[in-house]
Amino acid sequence: MVSILTGLSTAAILFIVSAGLSLVFGTMRIINMAHGTFYMIGAYLVTLAFAGLTMRATGFVIALILAAVLVSVLGIVIEMFVLRRLYQSEHLFQLLATWGLMLVLEEVTLIVWGPNNVTGSIPGGLSGSFAIGGQSFPFYNAFLIGAALVIAALLWLLLKFTPLGRIIRAAVQDTELIYTLGVNVKRLYTQVFALGTFLAALGGALVAPSTSLGPGMDAQIVMEAFIVSVIGGLGSIWGTALGALVIGLFQSLGNLIAPEVAALAPYLVMILVLIIRPTGIFGKAEA
């Protein structure tokens, strides 16, 4: 039971981060290699820049929002002054541009906060554990699961009931369609990229108290987020949720049953899905 809950808490972070990546690709058709670096910056901001706020749960929530908002502002600047000039370019150039951004932002992060690994602390009110099935499970991991459920509900409401959500859904189905509807495409792309970076930073900020932060964490999470998005279907929030759930549970149960091959499980699942359904489980072929 605890292994399943651990898998759910892993899936929670994967969902939050992957949802941003999937929305950006689904709407803008940008493969954002820098997405993991926004996650890393969010984690560093909460652990080091806003450390004074994170002693208590309420201050920690404020720090989460501050970190995510600041990173989303950075995302807006990058979208307006870098990516906007590449929308008509081939995907390869866009990929190389975001890869370059990843390297630059990673280097800046290391200059600002140093190359040594740092570890955050779980805020008061969220520390400790509770017993289930004769084993203990951290309160903080339960908090992560709850946070992911709240964010999933908010994303569903945004996409289902708001004008912005309807345009995003239309863009995911057919990018060319939004050009015929009189949509301000520049503003739409800025909004979506800001939302994507907000979610990436929020995922990093949420995971920061429970893990060690250091160089390479951005590359690892962006790879996992791509796997989740490919499995679920790029551009699909529910597909992203399912992909995160599959990978989270495979990682947790794999470490319990066959730890020597558990690291291969996400890649094998992705290959299997691509063979059976190349667009992902909930993905649709581009019109």
mmCIF file of C-alpha atoms in Angstrom:
data_model
loop_
_atom_site.group_PDB
_atom_site.id
_atom_site.type_symbol
_atom_site.label_atom_id
_atom_site.label_comp_id
_atom_site.label_asym_id
_atom_site.label_seq_id
_atom_site.Cartn_x
_atom_site.Cartn_y
_atom_site.Cartn_z
ATOM 1 C CA MET A 1 0.000 0.000 0.000
ATOM 2 C CA VAL A 2 2.786 2.421 0.893
ATOM 3 C CA SER A 3 4.538 1.621 -2.399
ATOM 4 C CA ILE A 4 1.371 2.557 -4.285
ATOM 5 C CA LEU A 5 1.089 5.829 -2.354
ATOM 6 C CA THR A 6 4.760 6.532 -3.025
ATOM 7 C CA GLY A 7 4.082 5.952 -6.712
ATOM 8 C CA LEU A 8 1.146 8.361 -6.536
ATOM 9 C CA SER A 9 3.296 11.063 -4.952
ATOM 10 C CA THR A 10 5.901 10.599 -7.708
ATOM 11 C CA ALA A 11 3.113 10.747 -10.279
ATOM 12 C CA ALA A 12 1.837 13.971 -8.678
ATOM 13 C CA ILE A 13 5.054 15.880 -9.419
ATOM 14 C CA LEU A 14 5.391 14.293 -12.852
ATOM 15 C CA PHE A 15 1.851 15.361 -13.719
ATOM 16 C CA ILE A 16 2.322 18.989 -12.652
ATOM 17 C CA VAL A 17 5.576 19.381 -14.600
ATOM 18 C CA SER A 18 4.463 17.372 -17.638
ATOM 19 C CA ALA A 19 1.147 19.231 -17.912
ATOM 20 C CA GLY A 20 3.049 22.457 -18.604
ATOM 21 C CA LEU A 21 5.265 20.795 -21.181
ATOM 22 C CA SER A 22 2.297 19.151 -22.882
ATOM 23 C CA LEU A 23 0.260 22.368 -23.025
ATOM 24 C CA VAL A 24 3.146 24.297 -24.577
ATOM 25 C CA PHE A 25 3.748 21.656 -27.228
ATOM 26 C CA GLY A 26 0.062 21.045 -27.893
ATOM 27 C CA THR A 27 -0.689 24.722 -28.412
ATOM 28 C CA MET A 28 2.556 26.156 -29.772
ATOM 29 C CA ARG A 29 4.201 23.027 -31.267
ATOM 30 C CA ILE A 30 7.394 23.992 -29.392
ATOM 31 C CA ILE A 31 9.557 21.187 -27.958
ATOM 32 C CA ASN A 32 10.778 23.078 -24.913
ATOM 33 C CA MET A 33 14.049 21.545 -23.736
ATOM 34 C CA ALA A 34 14.379 24.355 -21.144
ATOM 35 C CA HIS A 35 11.238 23.187 -19.323
ATOM 36 C CA GLY A 36 13.287 21.202 -16.782
ATOM 37 C CA THR A 37 15.442 24.233 -16.033
ATOM 38 C CA PHE A 38 12.355 26.253 -15.080
ATOM 39 C CA TYR A 39 11.576 23.367 -12.707
ATOM 40 C CA MET A 40 15.097 23.603 -11.246
ATOM 41 C CA ILE A 41 14.888 27.385 -10.788
ATOM 42 C CA GLY A 42 11.557 27.006 -8.973
ATOM 43 C CA ALA A 43 13.135 24.469 -6.628
ATOM 44 C CA TYR A 44 16.156 26.690 -5.899
ATOM 45 C CA LEU A 45 13.996 29.758 -5.308
ATOM 46 C CA VAL A 46 11.944 28.019 -2.631
ATOM 47 C CA THR A 47 14.924 26.338 -0.979
ATOM 48 C CA LEU A 48 17.371 29.253 -0.941
ATOM 49 C CA ALA A 49 15.798 32.575 -1.956
ATOM 50 C CA PHE A 50 12.579 32.168 0.039
ATOM 51 C CA ALA A 51 13.961 29.938 2.813
ATOM 52 C CA GLY A 52 12.743 32.398 5.440
ATOM 53 C CA LEU A 53 9.138 31.830 4.376
ATOM 54 C CA THR A 54 9.193 28.052 4.378
ATOM 55 C CA MET A 55 9.346 27.351 8.090
ATOM 56 C CA ARG A 56 5.558 27.113 8.307
ATOM 57 C CA ALA A 57 2.993 25.644 5.924
ATOM 58 C CA THR A 58 1.302 28.971 5.172
ATOM 59 C CA GLY A 59 4.609 30.677 4.410
ATOM 60 C CA PHE A 60 5.609 27.699 2.278
ATOM 61 C CA VAL A 61 2.470 28.047 0.149
ATOM 62 C CA ILE A 62 3.257 31.758 -0.332
ATOM 63 C CA ALA A 63 6.825 30.818 -1.342
ATOM 64 C CA LEU A 64 5.476 28.280 -3.842
ATOM 65 C CA ILE A 65 3.300 30.876 -5.531
ATOM 66 C CA LEU A 66 6.040 33.537 -5.506
ATOM 67 C CA ALA A 67 8.566 31.161 -7.072
ATOM 68 C CA ALA A 68 6.143 29.994 -9.763
ATOM 69 C CA VAL A 69 5.064 33.561 -10.601
ATOM 70 C CA LEU A 70 8.655 34.814 -10.850
ATOM 71 C CA VAL A 71 9.626 31.959 -13.160
ATOM 72 C CA SER A 72 6.537 32.512 -15.288
ATOM 73 C CA VAL A 73 7.596 36.166 -15.699
ATOM 74 C CA LEU A 74 10.970 34.868 -16.899
ATOM 75 C CA GLY A 75 9.064 32.600 -19.277
ATOM 76 C CA ILE A 76 7.119 35.574 -20.663
ATOM 77 C CA VAL A 77 10.349 37.462 -21.339
ATOM 78 C CA ILE A 78 11.868 34.428 -23.091
ATOM 79 C CA GLU A 79 8.748 33.845 -25.167
ATOM 80 C CA MET A 80 8.541 37.471 -26.282
ATOM 81 C CA PHE A 81 12.205 38.066 -27.072
ATOM 82 C CA VAL A 82 13.455 34.621 -28.157
ATOM 83 C CA LEU A 83 10.780 32.101 -29.101
ATOM 84 C CA ARG A 84 8.485 34.546 -30.883
ATOM 85 C CA ARG A 85 11.159 34.989 -33.538
ATOM 86 C CA LEU A 86 11.273 31.242 -34.209
ATOM 87 C CA TYR A 87 7.618 30.276 -34.695
ATOM 88 C CA GLN A 88 7.983 30.185 -38.461
ATOM 89 C CA SER A 89 11.254 28.241 -38.295
ATOM 90 C CA GLU A 90 11.639 24.493 -38.554
ATOM 91 C CA HIS A 91 11.188 22.416 -35.414
ATOM 92 C CA LEU A 92 14.906 21.629 -35.405
ATOM 93 C CA PHE A 93 15.815 25.313 -34.922
ATOM 94 C CA GLN A 94 13.218 25.678 -32.176
ATOM 95 C CA LEU A 95 14.600 22.584 -30.473
ATOM 96 C CA LEU A 96 18.157 23.897 -30.676
ATOM 97 C CA ALA A 97 17.072 27.310 -29.360
ATOM 98 C CA THR A 98 15.362 25.854 -26.278
ATOM 99 C CA TRP A 99 18.327 23.518 -25.753
ATOM 100 C CA GLY A 100 20.605 26.566 -25.792
ATOM 101 C CA LEU A 101 18.301 28.310 -23.336
ATOM 102 C CA MET A 102 18.519 25.272 -21.065
ATOM 103 C CA LEU A 103 22.316 25.442 -21.031
ATOM 104 C CA VAL A 104 22.379 29.196 -20.421
ATOM 105 C CA LEU A 105 19.793 29.120 -17.631
ATOM 106 C CA GLU A 106 21.480 26.119 -16.012
ATOM 107 C CA GLU A 107 24.823 27.924 -15.995
ATOM 108 C CA VAL A 108 23.252 31.089 -14.558
ATOM 109 C CA THR A 109 21.589 28.993 -11.854
ATOM 110 C CA LEU A 110 24.910 27.419 -10.902
ATOM 111 C CA ILE A 111 26.618 30.839 -10.829
ATOM 112 C CA VAL A 112 23.921 32.271 -8.564
ATOM 113 C CA TRP A 113 23.454 29.341 -6.181
ATOM 114 C CA GLY A 114 26.652 27.332 -6.628
ATOM 115 C CA PRO A 115 27.400 23.793 -7.850
ATOM 116 C CA ASN A 116 26.980 22.007 -4.514
ATOM 117 C CA ASN A 117 23.893 19.977 -3.791
ATOM 118 C CA VAL A 118 21.498 21.552 -1.316
ATOM 119 C CA THR A 119 18.610 20.034 0.588
ATOM 120 C CA GLY A 120 15.507 21.840 1.726
ATOM 121 C CA SER A 121 13.475 21.139 4.810
ATOM 122 C CA ILE A 122 9.845 20.160 5.085
ATOM 123 C CA PRO A 123 7.842 23.037 6.597
ATOM 124 C CA GLY A 124 6.232 22.723 9.995
ATOM 125 C CA GLY A 125 2.733 21.295 9.793
ATOM 126 C CA LEU A 126 3.659 19.067 6.834
ATOM 127 C CA SER A 127 6.454 17.047 8.452
ATOM 128 C CA GLY A 128 6.117 13.675 10.122
ATOM 129 C CA SER A 129 4.290 10.585 8.920
ATOM 130 C CA PHE A 130 1.204 8.500 9.519
ATOM 131 C CA ALA A 131 0.759 4.727 9.716
ATOM 132 C CA ILE A 132 -1.000 2.765 6.992
ATOM 133 C CA GLY A 133 -0.900 -1.003 6.535
ATOM 134 C CA GLY A 134 1.674 -1.309 9.282
ATOM 135 C CA GLN A 135 4.059 1.101 7.526
ATOM 136 C CA SER A 136 4.635 4.822 7.780
ATOM 137 C CA PHE A 137 3.930 7.288 4.982
ATOM 138 C CA PRO A 138 5.136 10.918 5.039
ATOM 139 C CA PHE A 139 2.512 13.629 5.462
ATOM 140 C CA TYR A 140 4.391 15.698 2.885
ATOM 141 C CA ASN A 141 3.941 13.054 0.177
ATOM 142 C CA ALA A 142 0.201 13.039 0.909
ATOM 143 C CA PHE A 143 0.310 16.848 0.539
ATOM 144 C CA LEU A 144 1.917 16.430 -2.910
ATOM 145 C CA ILE A 145 -0.878 14.087 -4.027
ATOM 146 C CA GLY A 146 -3.503 16.550 -2.810
ATOM 147 C CA ALA A 147 -1.743 19.472 -4.535
ATOM 148 C CA ALA A 148 -1.703 17.591 -7.846
ATOM 149 C CA LEU A 149 -5.432 16.829 -7.561
ATOM 150 C CA VAL A 150 -6.196 20.510 -6.921
ATOM 151 C CA ILE A 151 -4.044 21.609 -9.877
ATOM 152 C CA ALA A 152 -5.650 18.993 -12.151
ATOM 153 C CA ALA A 153 -9.101 20.286 -11.184
ATOM 154 C CA LEU A 154 -8.061 23.909 -11.807
ATOM 155 C CA LEU A 155 -6.596 23.016 -15.206
ATOM 156 C CA TRP A 156 -9.779 21.166 -16.132
ATOM 157 C CA LEU A 157 -11.893 24.185 -15.158
ATOM 158 C CA LEU A 158 -9.580 26.495 -17.132
ATOM 159 C CA LEU A 159 -9.680 24.376 -20.276
ATOM 160 C CA LYS A 160 -13.374 23.510 -20.069
ATOM 161 C CA PHE A 161 -15.081 26.733 -19.044
ATOM 162 C CA THR A 162 -12.937 29.748 -19.954
ATOM 163 C CA PRO A 163 -12.485 31.474 -23.340
ATOM 164 C CA LEU A 164 -8.720 30.939 -23.059
ATOM 165 C CA GLY A 165 -9.271 27.247 -22.403
ATOM 166 C CA ARG A 166 -11.518 26.879 -25.447
ATOM 167 C CA ILE A 167 -8.884 28.538 -27.662
ATOM 168 C CA ILE A 168 -6.155 26.302 -26.227
ATOM 169 C CA ARG A 169 -8.257 23.216 -26.961
ATOM 170 C CA ALA A 170 -8.865 24.442 -30.495
ATOM 171 C CA ALA A 171 -5.140 25.056 -30.989
ATOM 172 C CA VAL A 172 -4.305 21.575 -29.702
ATOM 173 C CA GLN A 173 -6.699 20.063 -32.241
ATOM 174 C CA ASP A 174 -5.659 22.235 -35.186
ATOM 175 C CA THR A 175 -3.067 24.996 -34.919
ATOM 176 C CA GLU A 176 -4.032 26.499 -38.261
ATOM 177 C CA LEU A 177 -7.633 26.876 -37.083
ATOM 178 C CA ILE A 178 -6.821 29.604 -34.556
ATOM 179 C CA TYR A 179 -5.405 31.807 -37.336
ATOM 180 C CA THR A 180 -8.826 31.762 -39.040
ATOM 181 C CA LEU A 181 -10.746 32.625 -35.854
ATOM 182 C CA GLY A 182 -9.271 36.086 -35.368
ATOM 183 C CA VAL A 183 -7.358 34.984 -32.270
ATOM 184 C CA ASN A 184 -4.471 37.159 -31.089
ATOM 185 C CA VAL A 185 -1.940 34.357 -31.547
ATOM 186 C CA LYS A 186 0.995 36.253 -30.046
ATOM 187 C CA ARG A 187 -0.919 36.907 -26.839
ATOM 188 C CA LEU A 188 -2.191 33.297 -26.745
ATOM 189 C CA TYR A 189 1.335 31.898 -27.067
ATOM 190 C CA THR A 190 2.623 34.229 -24.349
ATOM 191 C CA GLN A 191 -0.185 33.150 -22.000
ATOM 192 C CA VAL A 192 0.349 29.448 -22.675
ATOM 193 C CA PHE A 193 4.123 29.650 -22.273
ATOM 194 C CA ALA A 194 3.691 31.568 -19.013
ATOM 195 C CA LEU A 195 1.297 28.853 -17.789
ATOM 196 C CA GLY A 196 3.744 26.132 -18.822
ATOM 197 C CA THR A 197 6.671 27.738 -17.002
ATOM 198 C CA PHE A 198 4.434 28.406 -13.971
ATOM 199 C CA LEU A 199 3.612 24.688 -13.745
ATOM 200 C CA ALA A 200 7.249 23.653 -14.230
ATOM 201 C CA ALA A 201 8.417 25.979 -11.456
ATOM 202 C CA LEU A 202 5.548 24.955 -9.195
ATOM 203 C CA GLY A 203 6.532 21.291 -9.620
ATOM 204 C CA GLY A 204 10.128 22.111 -8.709
ATOM 205 C CA ALA A 205 9.071 24.225 -5.745
ATOM 206 C CA LEU A 206 6.810 21.449 -4.451
ATOM 207 C CA VAL A 207 9.452 18.734 -4.685
ATOM 208 C CA ALA A 208 12.248 20.901 -3.242
ATOM 209 C CA PRO A 209 11.708 20.132 0.476
ATOM 210 C CA SER A 210 11.835 16.374 -0.106
ATOM 211 C CA THR A 211 14.836 15.949 -2.392
ATOM 212 C CA SER A 212 18.415 17.041 -2.976
ATOM 213 C CA LEU A 213 18.874 19.866 -5.479
ATOM 214 C CA GLY A 214 21.871 19.970 -7.749
ATOM 215 C CA PRO A 215 23.230 20.056 -11.297
ATOM 216 C CA GLY A 216 21.495 17.661 -13.669
ATOM 217 C CA MET A 217 18.096 17.691 -11.979
ATOM 218 C CA ASP A 218 16.683 19.690 -14.900
ATOM 219 C CA ALA A 219 17.807 17.187 -17.544
ATOM 220 C CA GLN A 220 16.393 14.281 -15.556
ATOM 221 C CA ILE A 221 12.950 15.795 -15.041
ATOM 222 C CA VAL A 222 12.585 17.024 -18.629
ATOM 223 C CA MET A 223 13.320 13.512 -19.892
ATOM 224 C CA GLU A 224 10.693 12.055 -17.552
ATOM 225 C CA ALA A 225 8.203 14.765 -18.530
ATOM 226 C CA PHE A 226 8.694 13.988 -22.219
ATOM 227 C CA ILE A 227 8.095 10.287 -21.561
ATOM 228 C CA VAL A 228 4.910 11.060 -19.627
ATOM 229 C CA SER A 229 3.660 13.428 -22.346
ATOM 230 C CA VAL A 230 4.440 10.980 -25.161
ATOM 231 C CA ILE A 231 2.649 8.142 -23.352
ATOM 232 C CA GLY A 232 -0.432 10.226 -22.596
ATOM 233 C CA GLY A 233 -0.485 12.164 -25.864
ATOM 234 C CA LEU A 234 1.088 15.607 -26.293
ATOM 235 C CA GLY A 235 -1.462 18.320 -25.595
ATOM 236 C CA SER A 236 -3.816 16.128 -23.543
ATOM 237 C CA ILE A 237 -4.139 16.969 -19.838
ATOM 238 C CA TRP A 238 -5.939 13.712 -19.037
ATOM 239 C CA GLY A 239 -3.383 11.800 -21.077
ATOM 240 C CA THR A 240 -0.650 13.526 -19.093
ATOM 241 C CA ALA A 241 -2.346 12.502 -15.844
ATOM 242 C CA LEU A 242 -2.553 8.886 -17.018
ATOM 243 C CA GLY A 243 1.044 8.902 -18.256
ATOM 244 C CA ALA A 244 2.270 10.306 -14.931
ATOM 245 C CA LEU A 245 0.272 7.688 -13.046
ATOM 246 C CA VAL A 246 1.723 4.858 -15.139
ATOM 247 C CA ILE A 247 5.318 6.039 -14.786
ATOM 248 C CA GLY A 248 4.969 6.874 -11.080
ATOM 249 C CA LEU A 249 3.569 3.443 -10.244
ATOM 250 C CA PHE A 250 6.041 1.612 -12.501
ATOM 251 C CA GLN A 251 8.941 3.383 -10.789
ATOM 252 C CA SER A 252 7.675 2.732 -7.269
ATOM 253 C CA LEU A 253 6.537 -0.869 -7.745
ATOM 254 C CA GLY A 254 9.527 -1.597 -10.012
ATOM 255 C CA ASN A 255 11.915 -0.584 -7.233
ATOM 256 C CA LEU A 256 10.059 -2.979 -4.939
ATOM 257 C CA ILE A 257 9.782 -5.979 -7.304
ATOM 258 C CA ALA A 258 12.788 -5.739 -9.647
ATOM 259 C CA PRO A 259 15.022 -2.809 -8.674
ATOM 260 C CA GLU A 260 17.789 -3.828 -11.080
ATOM 261 C CA VAL A 261 15.582 -3.106 -14.131
ATOM 262 C CA ALA A 262 13.166 -0.539 -12.671
ATOM 263 C CA ALA A 263 14.977 2.374 -14.327
ATOM 264 C CA LEU A 264 14.245 0.868 -17.756
ATOM 265 C CA ALA A 265 10.502 0.580 -17.187
ATOM 266 C CA PRO A 266 9.503 4.127 -18.310
ATOM 267 C CA TYR A 267 11.428 3.796 -21.570
ATOM 268 C CA LEU A 268 9.978 0.352 -22.302
ATOM 269 C CA VAL A 269 6.446 1.618 -21.632
ATOM 270 C CA MET A 270 7.015 4.593 -23.935
ATOM 271 C CA ILE A 271 8.343 2.380 -26.738
ATOM 272 C CA LEU A 272 5.386 0.014 -26.349
ATOM 273 C CA VAL A 273 2.878 2.891 -26.504
ATOM 274 C CA LEU A 274 4.581 4.402 -29.560
ATOM 275 C CA ILE A 275 4.412 1.053 -31.364
ATOM 276 C CA ILE A 276 0.723 0.529 -30.586
ATOM 277 C CA ARG A 277 -0.470 4.137 -30.705
ATOM 278 C CA PRO A 278 2.107 6.656 -32.027
ATOM 279 C CA THR A 279 0.025 9.675 -30.978
ATOM 280 C CA GLY A 280 -0.074 8.551 -27.332
ATOM 281 C CA ILE A 281 -3.008 7.060 -25.426
ATOM 282 C CA PHE A 282 -5.160 10.226 -25.529
ATOM 283 C CA GLY A 283 -3.372 11.999 -28.366
ATOM 284 C CA LYS A 284 -4.963 12.712 -31.728
ATOM 285 C CA ALA A 285 -3.321 12.941 -35.106
ATOM 286 C CA GLU A 286 -2.758 16.539 -36.201
ATOM 287 C CA ALA A 287 -5.461 17.736 -38.568
#
